[in-house]
Amino acid sequence: QVQLVESGGGSVQAGGSLRLSCAASIFAYNRYCMGWFRQAPGKEREGVASIDSDGVTIYAYSVKGRFTISKDNADNILYLIMNSLKLEDTAMYYCAARTTKCSLPWPRLHTRQYNYWGQGTQVTVSS
Protein backbone atom coordinates (compact mmCIF):
# COMPACT_ATOMS: atom_id res chain seq x y z
CA GLN A 1 0.00 0.00 0.00
CA VAL A 2 1.40 3.39 -1.01
CA GLN A 3 1.00 6.27 1.39
CA LEU A 4 1.32 9.90 0.39
CA VAL A 5 1.41 12.78 2.88
CA GLU A 6 1.63 16.36 1.63
CA SER A 7 2.94 19.34 3.56
CA GLY A 8 4.24 22.82 2.96
CA GLY A 9 1.12 24.64 1.90
CA GLY A 10 0.21 28.02 3.27
CA SER A 11 -0.61 31.61 2.46
CA VAL A 12 1.70 33.73 0.37
CA GLN A 13 1.53 37.00 -1.50
CA ALA A 14 1.52 37.09 -5.27
CA GLY A 15 5.04 36.83 -6.60
CA GLY A 16 6.16 34.77 -3.65
CA SER A 17 7.35 31.18 -3.40
CA LEU A 18 6.41 27.97 -1.62
CA ARG A 19 7.83 24.48 -1.53
CA LEU A 20 5.43 21.58 -1.22
CA SER A 21 6.60 18.19 0.00
CA CYS A 22 5.07 14.75 -0.34
CA ALA A 23 6.37 11.97 1.85
CA ALA A 24 5.89 8.90 -0.30
CA SER A 25 6.36 5.20 0.34
CA ILE A 26 6.80 4.51 -3.39
CA PHE A 27 10.48 4.97 -4.07
CA ALA A 28 11.17 1.32 -3.30
CA TYR A 29 9.40 0.41 -6.54
CA ASN A 30 11.60 0.09 -9.61
CA ARG A 31 9.14 1.88 -11.82
CA TYR A 32 6.68 4.57 -10.79
CA CYS A 33 5.09 7.77 -11.90
CA MET A 34 4.21 10.65 -9.62
CA GLY A 35 2.44 13.91 -10.02
CA TRP A 36 1.16 17.06 -8.42
CA PHE A 37 -2.42 18.08 -9.03
CA ARG A 38 -4.51 20.98 -7.81
CA GLN A 39 -8.16 21.72 -7.40
CA ALA A 40 -9.69 25.13 -6.89
CA PRO A 41 -13.24 25.53 -5.52
CA GLY A 42 -15.80 24.79 -8.21
CA LYS A 43 -13.20 23.53 -10.66
CA GLU A 44 -12.00 20.13 -11.78
CA ARG A 45 -8.76 18.69 -10.49
CA GLU A 46 -5.97 19.51 -12.91
CA GLY A 47 -2.48 18.18 -13.38
CA VAL A 48 0.39 20.53 -12.58
CA ALA A 49 3.55 18.48 -12.97
CA SER A 50 4.71 14.88 -13.22
CA ILE A 51 7.96 12.99 -12.77
CA ASP A 52 8.69 9.33 -13.36
CA SER A 53 11.23 6.90 -11.96
CA ASP A 54 13.69 7.91 -14.71
CA GLY A 55 13.43 11.55 -13.69
CA VAL A 56 11.55 12.63 -16.80
CA THR A 57 9.37 15.63 -16.01
CA ILE A 58 6.38 17.27 -17.63
CA TYR A 59 4.54 20.46 -16.70
CA ALA A 60 1.23 22.06 -17.37
CA TYR A 61 1.55 25.08 -19.62
CA SER A 62 0.16 27.36 -16.91
CA VAL A 63 3.06 26.63 -14.54
CA LYS A 64 5.94 25.93 -16.90
CA GLY A 65 8.94 28.05 -16.03
CA ARG A 66 7.56 28.85 -12.56
CA PHE A 67 7.17 25.44 -10.91
CA THR A 68 9.72 22.67 -10.56
CA ILE A 69 9.00 19.07 -9.63
CA SER A 70 11.78 16.98 -8.14
CA LYS A 71 12.30 13.92 -6.00
CA ASP A 72 14.68 12.86 -3.29
CA ASN A 73 14.99 9.09 -3.54
CA ALA A 74 17.05 8.81 -0.39
CA ASP A 75 14.50 10.59 1.79
CA ASN A 76 11.43 9.33 -0.14
CA ILE A 77 10.12 12.84 -0.78
CA LEU A 78 8.52 14.43 -3.80
CA TYR A 79 8.79 18.21 -4.06
CA LEU A 80 7.02 20.97 -5.91
CA ILE A 81 8.87 24.26 -5.84
CA MET A 82 6.54 27.08 -6.79
CA ASN A 83 7.93 30.48 -7.72
CA SER A 84 6.29 33.66 -9.00
CA LEU A 85 2.99 32.56 -7.56
CA LYS A 86 -0.17 34.06 -9.01
CA LEU A 87 -3.65 34.49 -7.60
CA GLU A 88 -4.86 31.75 -9.91
CA ASP A 89 -2.48 29.25 -8.30
CA THR A 90 -4.72 29.22 -5.24
CA ALA A 91 -5.98 25.66 -4.78
CA MET A 92 -5.72 22.48 -2.79
CA TYR A 93 -2.62 20.68 -4.02
CA TYR A 94 -2.49 16.88 -4.13
CA CYS A 95 0.32 14.42 -4.55
CA ALA A 96 -0.47 11.38 -6.72
CA ALA A 97 1.33 8.18 -7.64
CA ARG A 98 1.17 4.90 -9.47
CA THR A 99 3.51 1.95 -9.02
CA THR A 100 4.26 1.56 -12.70
CA LYS A 101 5.39 4.06 -15.29
CA CYS A 102 2.73 6.32 -16.69
CA SER A 103 1.29 4.84 -19.85
CA LEU A 104 -1.25 5.36 -22.59
CA PRO A 105 -4.02 6.12 -23.17
CA TRP A 106 -4.10 8.80 -20.53
CA PRO A 107 -1.78 11.81 -20.57
CA ARG A 108 0.65 11.98 -17.68
CA LEU A 109 -1.21 14.93 -16.20
CA HIS A 110 -4.55 13.17 -16.23
CA THR A 111 -6.07 12.04 -12.96
CA ARG A 112 -6.75 8.58 -14.35
CA GLN A 113 -3.05 7.84 -14.56
CA TYR A 114 -2.81 7.65 -10.80
CA ASN A 115 -4.32 5.30 -8.25
CA TYR A 116 -2.83 6.69 -5.04
CA TRP A 117 -3.62 10.13 -3.69
CA GLY A 118 -2.68 12.19 -0.69
CA GLN A 119 -5.05 14.26 1.41
CA GLY A 120 -3.90 17.57 -0.01
CA THR A 121 -2.33 20.79 1.25
CA GLN A 122 -3.88 24.21 0.76
CA VAL A 123 -2.07 26.97 -1.11
CA THR A 124 -3.56 30.46 -0.96
CA VAL A 125 -2.07 33.32 -2.96
CA SER A 126 -3.22 36.83 -2.11
CA SER A 127 -2.62 40.25 -3.66
JSON list of C-alpha atoms in Angstrom, two decimals:
[
{"chain": "A", "resi": 1, "resn": "GLN", "atom": "CA", "xyz": [0.00, 0.00, 0.00]},
{"chain": "A", "resi": 2, "resn": "VAL", "atom": "CA", "xyz": [1.40, 3.39, -1.01]},
{"chain": "A", "resi": 3, "resn": "GLN", "atom": "CA", "xyz": [1.00, 6.27, 1.39]},
{"chain": "A", "resi": 4, "resn": "LEU", "atom": "CA", "xyz": [1.32, 9.90, 0.39]},
{"chain": "A", "resi": 5, "resn": "VAL", "atom": "CA", "xyz": [1.41, 12.78, 2.88]},
{"chain": "A", "resi": 6, "resn": "GLU", "atom": "CA", "xyz": [1.63, 16.36, 1.63]},
{"chain": "A", "resi": 7, "resn": "SER", "atom": "CA", "xyz": [2.94, 19.34, 3.56]},
{"chain": "A", "resi": 8, "resn": "GLY", "atom": "CA", "xyz": [4.24, 22.82, 2.96]},
{"chain": "A", "resi": 9, "resn": "GLY", "atom": "CA", "xyz": [1.12, 24.64, 1.90]},
{"chain": "A", "resi": 10, "resn": "GLY", "atom": "CA", "xyz": [0.21, 28.02, 3.27]},
{"chain": "A", "resi": 11, "resn": "SER", "atom": "CA", "xyz": [-0.61, 31.61, 2.46]},
{"chain": "A", "resi": 12, "resn": "VAL", "atom": "CA", "xyz": [1.70, 33.73, 0.37]},
{"chain": "A", "resi": 13, "resn": "GLN", "atom": "CA", "xyz": [1.53, 37.00, -1.50]},
{"chain": "A", "resi": 14, "resn": "ALA", "atom": "CA", "xyz": [1.52, 37.09, -5.27]},
{"chain": "A", "resi": 15, "resn": "GLY", "atom": "CA", "xyz": [5.04, 36.83, -6.60]},
{"chain": "A", "resi": 16, "resn": "GLY", "atom": "CA", "xyz": [6.16, 34.77, -3.65]},
{"chain": "A", "resi": 17, "resn": "SER", "atom": "CA", "xyz": [7.35, 31.18, -3.40]},
{"chain": "A", "resi": 18, "resn": "LEU", "atom": "CA", "xyz": [6.41, 27.97, -1.62]},
{"chain": "A", "resi": 19, "resn": "ARG", "atom": "CA", "xyz": [7.83, 24.48, -1.53]},
{"chain": "A", "resi": 20, "resn": "LEU", "atom": "CA", "xyz": [5.43, 21.58, -1.22]},
{"chain": "A", "resi": 21, "resn": "SER", "atom": "CA", "xyz": [6.60, 18.19, 0.00]},
{"chain": "A", "resi": 22, "resn": "CYS", "atom": "CA", "xyz": [5.07, 14.75, -0.34]},
{"chain": "A", "resi": 23, "resn": "ALA", "atom": "CA", "xyz": [6.37, 11.97, 1.85]},
{"chain": "A", "resi": 24, "resn": "ALA", "atom": "CA", "xyz": [5.89, 8.90, -0.30]},
{"chain": "A", "resi": 25, "resn": "SER", "atom": "CA", "xyz": [6.36, 5.20, 0.34]},
{"chain": "A", "resi": 26, "resn": "ILE", "atom": "CA", "xyz": [6.80, 4.51, -3.39]},
{"chain": "A", "resi": 27, "resn": "PHE", "atom": "CA", "xyz": [10.48, 4.97, -4.07]},
{"chain": "A", "resi": 28, "resn": "ALA", "atom": "CA", "xyz": [11.17, 1.32, -3.30]},
{"chain": "A", "resi": 29, "resn": "TYR", "atom": "CA", "xyz": [9.40, 0.41, -6.54]},
{"chain": "A", "resi": 30, "resn": "ASN", "atom": "CA", "xyz": [11.60, 0.09, -9.61]},
{"chain": "A", "resi": 31, "resn": "ARG", "atom": "CA", "xyz": [9.14, 1.88, -11.82]},
{"chain": "A", "resi": 32, "resn": "TYR", "atom": "CA", "xyz": [6.68, 4.57, -10.79]},
{"chain": "A", "resi": 33, "resn": "CYS", "atom": "CA", "xyz": [5.09, 7.77, -11.90]},
{"chain": "A", "resi": 34, "resn": "MET", "atom": "CA", "xyz": [4.21, 10.65, -9.62]},
{"chain": "A", "resi": 35, "resn": "GLY", "atom": "CA", "xyz": [2.44, 13.91, -10.02]},
{"chain": "A", "resi": 36, "resn": "TRP", "atom": "CA", "xyz": [1.16, 17.06, -8.42]},
{"chain": "A", "resi": 37, "resn": "PHE", "atom": "CA", "xyz": [-2.42, 18.08, -9.03]},
{"chain": "A", "resi": 38, "resn": "ARG", "atom": "CA", "xyz": [-4.51, 20.98, -7.81]},
{"chain": "A", "resi": 39, "resn": "GLN", "atom": "CA", "xyz": [-8.16, 21.72, -7.40]},
{"chain": "A", "resi": 40, "resn": "ALA", "atom": "CA", "xyz": [-9.69, 25.13, -6.89]},
{"chain": "A", "resi": 41, "resn": "PRO", "atom": "CA", "xyz": [-13.24, 25.53, -5.52]},
{"chain": "A", "resi": 42, "resn": "GLY", "atom": "CA", "xyz": [-15.80, 24.79, -8.21]},
{"chain": "A", "resi": 43, "resn": "LYS", "atom": "CA", "xyz": [-13.20, 23.53, -10.66]},
{"chain": "A", "resi": 44, "resn": "GLU", "atom": "CA", "xyz": [-12.00, 20.13, -11.78]},
{"chain": "A", "resi": 45, "resn": "ARG", "atom": "CA", "xyz": [-8.76, 18.69, -10.49]},
{"chain": "A", "resi": 46, "resn": "GLU", "atom": "CA", "xyz": [-5.97, 19.51, -12.91]},
{"chain": "A", "resi": 47, "resn": "GLY", "atom": "CA", "xyz": [-2.48, 18.18, -13.38]},
{"chain": "A", "resi": 48, "resn": "VAL", "atom": "CA", "xyz": [0.39, 20.53, -12.58]},
{"chain": "A", "resi": 49, "resn": "ALA", "atom": "CA", "xyz": [3.55, 18.48, -12.97]},
{"chain": "A", "resi": 50, "resn": "SER", "atom": "CA", "xyz": [4.71, 14.88, -13.22]},
{"chain": "A", "resi": 51, "resn": "ILE", "atom": "CA", "xyz": [7.96, 12.99, -12.77]},
{"chain": "A", "resi": 52, "resn": "ASP", "atom": "CA", "xyz": [8.69, 9.33, -13.36]},
{"chain": "A", "resi": 53, "resn": "SER", "atom": "CA", "xyz": [11.23, 6.90, -11.96]},
{"chain": "A", "resi": 54, "resn": "ASP", "atom": "CA", "xyz": [13.69, 7.91, -14.71]},
{"chain": "A", "resi": 55, "resn": "GLY", "atom": "CA", "xyz": [13.43, 11.55, -13.69]},
{"chain": "A", "resi": 56, "resn": "VAL", "atom": "CA", "xyz": [11.55, 12.63, -16.80]},
{"chain": "A", "resi": 57, "resn": "THR", "atom": "CA", "xyz": [9.37, 15.63, -16.01]},
{"chain": "A", "resi": 58, "resn": "ILE", "atom": "CA", "xyz": [6.38, 17.27, -17.63]},
{"chain": "A", "resi": 59, "resn": "TYR", "atom": "CA", "xyz": [4.54, 20.46, -16.70]},
{"chain": "A", "resi": 60, "resn": "ALA", "atom": "CA", "xyz": [1.23, 22.06, -17.37]},
{"chain": "A", "resi": 61, "resn": "TYR", "atom": "CA", "xyz": [1.55, 25.08, -19.62]},
{"chain": "A", "resi": 62, "resn": "SER", "atom": "CA", "xyz": [0.16, 27.36, -16.91]},
{"chain": "A", "resi": 63, "resn": "VAL", "atom": "CA", "xyz": [3.06, 26.63, -14.54]},
{"chain": "A", "resi": 64, "resn": "LYS", "atom": "CA", "xyz": [5.94, 25.93, -16.90]},
{"chain": "A", "resi": 65, "resn": "GLY", "atom": "CA", "xyz": [8.94, 28.05, -16.03]},
{"chain": "A", "resi": 66, "resn": "ARG", "atom": "CA", "xyz": [7.56, 28.85, -12.56]},
{"chain": "A", "resi": 67, "resn": "PHE", "atom": "CA", "xyz": [7.17, 25.44, -10.91]},
{"chain": "A", "resi": 68, "resn": "THR", "atom": "CA", "xyz": [9.72, 22.67, -10.56]},
{"chain": "A", "resi": 69, "resn": "ILE", "atom": "CA", "xyz": [9.00, 19.07, -9.63]},
{"chain": "A", "resi": 70, "resn": "SER", "atom": "CA", "xyz": [11.78, 16.98, -8.14]},
{"chain": "A", "resi": 71, "resn": "LYS", "atom": "CA", "xyz": [12.30, 13.92, -6.00]},
{"chain": "A", "resi": 72, "resn": "ASP", "atom": "CA", "xyz": [14.68, 12.86, -3.29]},
{"chain": "A", "resi": 73, "resn": "ASN", "atom": "CA", "xyz": [14.99, 9.09, -3.54]},
{"chain": "A", "resi": 74, "resn": "ALA", "atom": "CA", "xyz": [17.05, 8.81, -0.39]},
{"chain": "A", "resi": 75, "resn": "ASP", "atom": "CA", "xyz": [14.50, 10.59, 1.79]},
{"chain": "A", "resi": 76, "resn": "ASN", "atom": "CA", "xyz": [11.43, 9.33, -0.14]},
{"chain": "A", "resi": 77, "resn": "ILE", "atom": "CA", "xyz": [10.12, 12.84, -0.78]},
{"chain": "A", "resi": 78, "resn": "LEU", "atom": "CA", "xyz": [8.52, 14.43, -3.80]},
{"chain": "A", "resi": 79, "resn": "TYR", "atom": "CA", "xyz": [8.79, 18.21, -4.06]},
{"chain": "A", "resi": 80, "resn": "LEU", "atom": "CA", "xyz": [7.02, 20.97, -5.91]},
{"chain": "A", "resi": 81, "resn": "ILE", "atom": "CA", "xyz": [8.87, 24.26, -5.84]},
{"chain": "A", "resi": 82, "resn": "MET", "atom": "CA", "xyz": [6.54, 27.08, -6.79]},
{"chain": "A", "resi": 83, "resn": "ASN", "atom": "CA", "xyz": [7.93, 30.48, -7.72]},
{"chain": "A", "resi": 84, "resn": "SER", "atom": "CA", "xyz": [6.29, 33.66, -9.00]},
{"chain": "A", "resi": 85, "resn": "LEU", "atom": "CA", "xyz": [2.99, 32.56, -7.56]},
{"chain": "A", "resi": 86, "resn": "LYS", "atom": "CA", "xyz": [-0.17, 34.06, -9.01]},
{"chain": "A", "resi": 87, "resn": "LEU", "atom": "CA", "xyz": [-3.65, 34.49, -7.60]},
{"chain": "A", "resi": 88, "resn": "GLU", "atom": "CA", "xyz": [-4.86, 31.75, -9.91]},
{"chain": "A", "resi": 89, "resn": "ASP", "atom": "CA", "xyz": [-2.48, 29.25, -8.30]},
{"chain": "A", "resi": 90, "resn": "THR", "atom": "CA", "xyz": [-4.72, 29.22, -5.24]},
{"chain": "A", "resi": 91, "resn": "ALA", "atom": "CA", "xyz": [-5.98, 25.66, -4.78]},
{"chain": "A", "resi": 92, "resn": "MET", "atom": "CA", "xyz": [-5.72, 22.48, -2.79]},
{"chain": "A", "resi": 93, "resn": "TYR", "atom": "CA", "xyz": [-2.62, 20.68, -4.02]},
{"chain": "A", "resi": 94, "resn": "TYR", "atom": "CA", "xyz": [-2.49, 16.88, -4.13]},
{"chain": "A", "resi": 95, "resn": "CYS", "atom": "CA", "xyz": [0.32, 14.42, -4.55]},
{"chain": "A", "resi": 96, "resn": "ALA", "atom": "CA", "xyz": [-0.47, 11.38, -6.72]},
{"chain": "A", "resi": 97, "resn": "ALA", "atom": "CA", "xyz": [1.33, 8.18, -7.64]},
{"chain": "A", "resi": 98, "resn": "ARG", "atom": "CA", "xyz": [1.17, 4.90, -9.47]},
{"chain": "A", "resi": 99, "resn": "THR", "atom": "CA", "xyz": [3.51, 1.95, -9.02]},
{"chain": "A", "resi": 100, "resn": "THR", "atom": "CA", "xyz": [4.26, 1.56, -12.70]},
{"chain": "A", "resi": 101, "resn": "LYS", "atom": "CA", "xyz": [5.39, 4.06, -15.29]},
{"chain": "A", "resi": 102, "resn": "CYS", "atom": "CA", "xyz": [2.73, 6.32, -16.69]},
{"chain": "A", "resi": 103, "resn": "SER", "atom": "CA", "xyz": [1.29, 4.84, -19.85]},
{"chain": "A", "resi": 104, "resn": "LEU", "atom": "CA", "xyz": [-1.25, 5.36, -22.59]},
{"chain": "A", "resi": 105, "resn": "PRO", "atom": "CA", "xyz": [-4.02, 6.12, -23.17]},
{"chain": "A", "resi": 106, "resn": "TRP", "atom": "CA", "xyz": [-4.10, 8.80, -20.53]},
{"chain": "A", "resi": 107, "resn": "PRO", "atom": "CA", "xyz": [-1.78, 11.81, -20.57]},
{"chain": "A", "resi": 108, "resn": "ARG", "atom": "CA", "xyz": [0.65, 11.98, -17.68]},
{"chain": "A", "resi": 109, "resn": "LEU", "atom": "CA", "xyz": [-1.21, 14.93, -16.20]},
{"chain": "A", "resi": 110, "resn": "HIS", "atom": "CA", "xyz": [-4.55, 13.17, -16.23]},
{"chain": "A", "resi": 111, "resn": "THR", "atom": "CA", "xyz": [-6.07, 12.04, -12.96]},
{"chain": "A", "resi": 112, "resn": "ARG", "atom": "CA", "xyz": [-6.75, 8.58, -14.35]},
{"chain": "A", "resi": 113, "resn": "GLN", "atom": "CA", "xyz": [-3.05, 7.84, -14.56]},
{"chain": "A", "resi": 114, "resn": "TYR", "atom": "CA", "xyz": [-2.81, 7.65, -10.80]},
{"chain": "A", "resi": 115, "resn": "ASN", "atom": "CA", "xyz": [-4.32, 5.30, -8.25]},
{"chain": "A", "resi": 116, "resn": "TYR", "atom": "CA", "xyz": [-2.83, 6.69, -5.04]},
{"chain": "A", "resi": 117, "resn": "TRP", "atom": "CA", "xyz": [-3.62, 10.13, -3.69]},
{"chain": "A", "resi": 118, "resn": "GLY", "atom": "CA", "xyz": [-2.68, 12.19, -0.69]},
{"chain": "A", "resi": 119, "resn": "GLN", "atom": "CA", "xyz": [-5.05, 14.26, 1.41]},
{"chain": "A", "resi": 120, "resn": "GLY", "atom": "CA", "xyz": [-3.90, 17.57, -0.01]},
{"chain": "A", "resi": 121, "resn": "THR", "atom": "CA", "xyz": [-2.33, 20.79, 1.25]},
{"chain": "A", "resi": 122, "resn": "GLN", "atom": "CA", "xyz": [-3.88, 24.21, 0.76]},
{"chain": "A", "resi": 123, "resn": "VAL", "atom": "CA", "xyz": [-2.07, 26.97, -1.11]},
{"chain": "A", "resi": 124, "resn": "THR", "atom": "CA", "xyz": [-3.56, 30.46, -0.96]},
{"chain": "A", "resi": 125, "resn": "VAL", "atom": "CA", "xyz": [-2.07, 33.32, -2.96]},
{"chain": "A", "resi": 126, "resn": "SER", "atom": "CA", "xyz": [-3.22, 36.83, -2.11]},
{"chain": "A", "resi": 127, "resn": "SER", "atom": "CA", "xyz": [-2.62, 40.25, -3.66]}
]
